[in-house]
CSV table of C-alpha atoms in Angstrom, one decimal:
chain,number,residue,atom,x,y,z
V,259,MET,CA,-60.1,47.5,330.6
V,260,LYS,CA,-60.1,49.3,327.3
V,261,GLN,CA,-59.4,47.3,324.1
V,262,ALA,CA,-56.3,49.3,323.2
V,263,GLU,CA,-54.9,48.6,326.7
V,264,LYS,CA,-55.6,44.9,326.4
V,265,TYR,CA,-53.6,44.8,323.2
V,266,THR,CA,-50.8,46.7,324.8
V,267,THR,CA,-50.6,44.4,327.7
V,268,ARG,CA,-50.8,41.3,325.5
V,269,ASP,CA,-48.0,42.6,323.3
V,270,LYS,CA,-45.8,43.3,326.4
V,271,ILE,CA,-46.4,39.8,327.6
V,272,MET,CA,-45.6,38.3,324.1
V,273,GLN,CA,-42.4,40.3,323.8
V,274,ALA,CA,-41.2,39.3,327.3
V,275,ALA,CA,-42.1,35.7,326.6
V,276,GLU,CA,-40.2,35.7,323.4
V,277,VAL,CA,-37.0,37.0,325.0
V,278,LEU,CA,-37.2,34.5,327.8
V,279,PHE,CA,-38.2,31.5,325.7
V,280,MET,CA,-35.4,32.1,323.3
V,281,LYS,CA,-32.8,32.8,326.1
V,282,LYS,CA,-33.7,30.1,328.6
V,283,GLY,CA,-35.7,27.6,326.6
V,284,PHE,CA,-39.3,26.6,327.1
V,285,LYS,CA,-38.8,24.3,330.1
V,286,ALA,CA,-36.7,26.8,332.2
V,287,THR,CA,-39.0,29.7,331.5
V,288,THR,CA,-41.8,30.2,334.1
V,289,ILE,CA,-45.0,32.3,334.2
V,290,ARG,CA,-43.4,34.2,337.1
V,291,THR,CA,-40.3,35.1,335.2
V,292,ILE,CA,-42.4,36.2,332.2
V,293,ALA,CA,-44.5,38.4,334.5
V,294,LYS,CA,-41.4,40.0,336.0
V,295,GLU,CA,-39.9,40.6,332.5
V,296,ALA,CA,-43.1,42.1,331.2
V,297,LYS,CA,-43.7,44.1,334.5
V,298,VAL,CA,-47.2,42.7,334.8
V,299,ASN,CA,-48.8,40.4,337.4
V,300,ILE,CA,-49.3,36.7,336.9
V,301,ALA,CA,-53.1,37.1,336.9
V,302,LEU,CA,-52.8,39.2,333.7
V,303,ILE,CA,-50.9,36.6,331.9
V,304,ASN,CA,-53.4,33.9,332.9
V,305,TYR,CA,-56.2,36.2,331.8
V,306,HIS,CA,-54.7,36.6,328.3
V,307,PHE,CA,-53.2,33.2,327.7
V,308,LYS,CA,-54.4,30.7,330.4
V,309,SER,CA,-51.1,28.9,330.5
V,310,LYS,CA,-47.4,29.0,329.6
V,311,GLU,CA,-48.0,26.4,326.8
V,312,GLU,CA,-50.8,28.5,325.3
V,313,LEU,CA,-48.6,31.6,325.3
V,314,TYR,CA,-45.7,29.7,323.7
V,315,LYS,CA,-47.9,28.2,321.0
V,316,GLU,CA,-49.4,31.7,320.2
V,317,LEU,CA,-45.9,33.1,319.8
V,318,ILE,CA,-44.8,30.3,317.5
V,319,LEU,CA,-48.0,30.5,315.5
V,320,ILE,CA,-47.5,34.2,314.8
V,321,LYS,CA,-43.9,33.8,313.7
V,322,SER,CA,-44.5,30.7,311.6
V,323,THR,CA,-47.6,32.3,309.9
V,324,MET,CA,-45.5,35.3,308.9
V,325,LEU,CA,-43.0,33.1,307.1
V,326,SER,CA,-45.5,30.7,305.7
V,327,SER,CA,-47.6,33.4,304.1
V,328,LYS,CA,-44.5,34.9,302.4
V,329,LEU,CA,-43.6,31.4,301.1
V,330,ASP,CA,-47.1,30.9,299.8
V,331,GLU,CA,-46.7,34.1,297.7
V,332,ILE,CA,-43.6,32.7,296.1
V,333,VAL,CA,-45.1,29.3,295.4
V,334,LYS,CA,-48.2,30.8,293.8
V,335,ASP,CA,-46.4,33.5,291.7
V,336,ASN,CA,-46.7,32.0,288.2
V,337,SER,CA,-44.7,35.0,286.7
V,338,LEU,CA,-41.5,33.5,288.1
V,339,ASN,CA,-39.5,30.5,286.9
V,340,GLY,CA,-37.9,28.0,289.3
V,341,GLY,CA,-34.6,29.8,289.5
V,342,GLU,CA,-36.3,33.2,290.2
V,343,LYS,CA,-38.4,31.6,292.9
V,344,LEU,CA,-35.3,30.0,294.5
V,345,ASP,CA,-33.6,33.4,294.5
V,346,LYS,CA,-36.7,35.0,296.2
V,347,LEU,CA,-36.9,32.2,298.7
V,348,ILE,CA,-33.3,32.8,299.9
V,349,HIS,CA,-33.9,36.5,300.3
V,350,THR,CA,-37.3,35.9,302.0
V,351,TYR,CA,-35.9,33.3,304.4
V,352,ALA,CA,-32.8,35.4,305.2
V,353,GLU,CA,-34.9,38.5,305.9
V,354,PHE,CA,-37.1,36.5,308.3
V,355,ILE,CA,-34.3,34.8,310.2
V,356,TYR,CA,-32.3,38.1,310.5
V,357,SER,CA,-35.4,39.9,311.7
V,358,ASN,CA,-36.1,37.2,314.2
V,359,PRO,CA,-32.6,36.0,315.4
V,360,ASN,CA,-33.9,34.7,318.7
V,361,ILE,CA,-36.2,32.3,316.9
V,362,ALA,CA,-33.3,30.8,315.0
V,363,ARG,CA,-31.2,30.3,318.1
V,364,PHE,CA,-34.1,28.9,320.1
V,365,LEU,CA,-35.0,26.3,317.4
V,366,VAL,CA,-31.4,25.1,317.1
V,367,SER,CA,-31.1,24.8,320.8
V,368,GLU,CA,-34.4,22.9,321.3
V,369,MET,CA,-33.8,20.6,318.4
V,370,THR,CA,-30.3,19.8,319.6
V,371,MET,CA,-31.8,18.6,322.9
V,372,GLU,CA,-34.5,16.7,320.9
V,373,SER,CA,-37.1,18.1,323.3
V,374,GLU,CA,-40.9,17.6,323.3
V,375,VAL,CA,-41.2,21.2,322.4
V,376,ALA,CA,-39.0,20.8,319.3
V,377,ARG,CA,-41.0,17.7,318.2
V,378,TRP,CA,-44.2,19.7,318.6
V,379,ILE,CA,-42.8,22.6,316.5
V,380,ILE,CA,-41.6,20.3,313.8
V,381,LYS,CA,-44.9,18.4,313.5
V,382,ARG,CA,-47.2,21.5,313.8
V,383,TYR,CA,-45.3,24.1,311.8
V,384,ILE,CA,-41.8,23.3,310.5
V,385,SER,CA,-42.9,20.4,308.4
V,386,LYS,CA,-45.5,22.6,306.6
V,387,ILE,CA,-42.9,25.4,306.0
V,388,PHE,CA,-40.3,22.9,304.7
V,389,GLY,CA,-43.0,21.4,302.5
V,390,LYS,CA,-43.5,24.8,300.8
V,391,ILE,CA,-39.7,25.3,300.5
V,392,MET,CA,-39.4,21.9,298.9
V,393,LEU,CA,-42.0,22.9,296.3
V,394,ILE,CA,-39.9,25.9,295.3
V,395,ILE,CA,-36.7,23.8,295.2
V,396,LYS,CA,-38.4,21.1,293.1
V,397,GLN,CA,-39.6,23.6,290.6
V,398,ALA,CA,-36.1,25.0,290.3
V,399,TYR,CA,-34.9,21.5,289.7
V,400,ASP,CA,-37.6,20.6,287.2
V,401,ASP,CA,-36.9,23.9,285.3
V,402,GLY,CA,-33.3,22.9,284.9
V,403,PHE,CA,-31.8,25.5,287.2
V,404,ILE,CA,-30.3,22.9,289.6
V,405,ARG,CA,-27.8,20.2,288.5
V,406,SER,CA,-29.3,16.8,288.0
V,407,ASP,CA,-26.7,15.1,290.1
V,408,ILE,CA,-27.8,17.0,293.3
V,409,ASP,CA,-30.1,15.3,295.8
V,410,ILE,CA,-32.7,18.0,296.4
V,411,SER,CA,-33.5,16.5,299.9
V,412,VAL,CA,-30.0,17.5,300.9
V,413,LEU,CA,-30.3,20.9,299.3
V,414,LEU,CA,-33.0,22.1,301.7
V,415,PRO,CA,-31.0,21.9,304.9
V,416,SER,CA,-27.9,23.2,303.1
V,417,ILE,CA,-29.7,26.3,302.0
V,418,MET,CA,-31.5,26.9,305.3
V,419,GLY,CA,-28.4,26.0,307.4
V,420,SER,CA,-26.1,28.4,305.6
V,421,ILE,CA,-28.4,31.3,306.6
V,422,VAL,CA,-29.2,30.2,310.1
V,423,ILE,CA,-25.5,29.6,311.0
V,424,ASN,CA,-24.8,33.3,310.4
V,425,VAL,CA,-27.3,34.1,313.2
V,426,VAL,CA,-26.6,31.2,315.6
V,427,ALA,CA,-22.8,31.6,315.4
V,428,PHE,CA,-22.9,35.4,315.4
V,429,PRO,CA,-21.0,36.0,318.7
V,430,MET,CA,-18.2,33.8,317.4
V,431,LEU,CA,-18.2,35.4,313.9
V,432,GLN,CA,-18.2,38.9,315.5
V,433,ILE,CA,-15.0,38.0,317.4
V,434,LEU,CA,-13.3,36.2,314.6
V,435,PHE,CA,-13.9,38.8,311.9
V,436,LYS,CA,-14.1,41.9,314.1
V,437,LYS,CA,-17.1,43.3,312.4
V,438,LYS,CA,-20.3,45.0,313.4
V,439,PRO,CA,-23.6,43.1,313.3
V,440,ASP,CA,-24.8,44.9,310.1
V,441,GLU,CA,-21.6,44.0,308.4
V,442,LEU,CA,-21.9,40.4,309.3
V,443,PHE,CA,-25.3,39.3,308.2
V,444,LYS,CA,-27.9,42.1,308.1
V,445,SER,CA,-26.9,43.9,305.0
V,446,LYS,CA,-28.3,43.1,301.6
V,447,LYS,CA,-24.8,42.6,300.3
V,448,ARG,CA,-24.3,39.7,302.8
V,449,VAL,CA,-27.5,38.0,301.7
V,450,GLU,CA,-26.4,38.3,298.0
V,451,GLU,CA,-23.0,36.8,298.9
V,452,ILE,CA,-24.7,33.8,300.6
V,453,LYS,CA,-27.0,33.4,297.7
V,454,ASP,CA,-24.1,33.4,295.2
V,455,VAL,CA,-22.3,30.7,297.2
V,456,ILE,CA,-25.4,28.5,297.1
V,457,PHE,CA,-26.1,29.2,293.4
V,458,ASN,CA,-22.6,28.6,292.3
V,459,GLY,CA,-22.7,25.2,293.9
V,460,ILE,CA,-26.0,24.0,292.4
V,461,LYS,CA,-26.4,25.7,289.1
V,462,LYS,CA,-25.9,23.8,285.8
């Protein structure tokens, strides 16, 4: 098998697995259904990933690394003050969530059920990502951008949740407001509006 063909097959399997994991959850998704979705045989999946667990972990690793590296850039950018970093954080996080809506829905679903999968994700990846976000929020607080009466531990889920809810509740929002997907949450204007709501509530 040629190297290019290996990557193509691997990508097909990853894409199919992402769709099914996010739609059905980890437990309900099987190697057989992934093979059917990817239009490959089960042996090929076992060749590339050995098990459903390994495939799942590879998928989460790729997605979390994408976000984590972008957060690292913000944390290490000494040319920005705390308020500017917080601004960039909101845009970066929104861009990631809106580009990966299935991830947001999946995480909310798994965490609601308090599954083993959710606990593994939190310990292995989410805790590290949230740690970097907290560094940014703390700098914004220390730089005097955030009001002193605000508990910054409450601020983190408030910021993240206000972005995630736009994706998770999209079907409901689309019906209620009778708008197209781009008008609801994918436009830059929408992100700016969310940021303004957050900033107006926390700024001194």
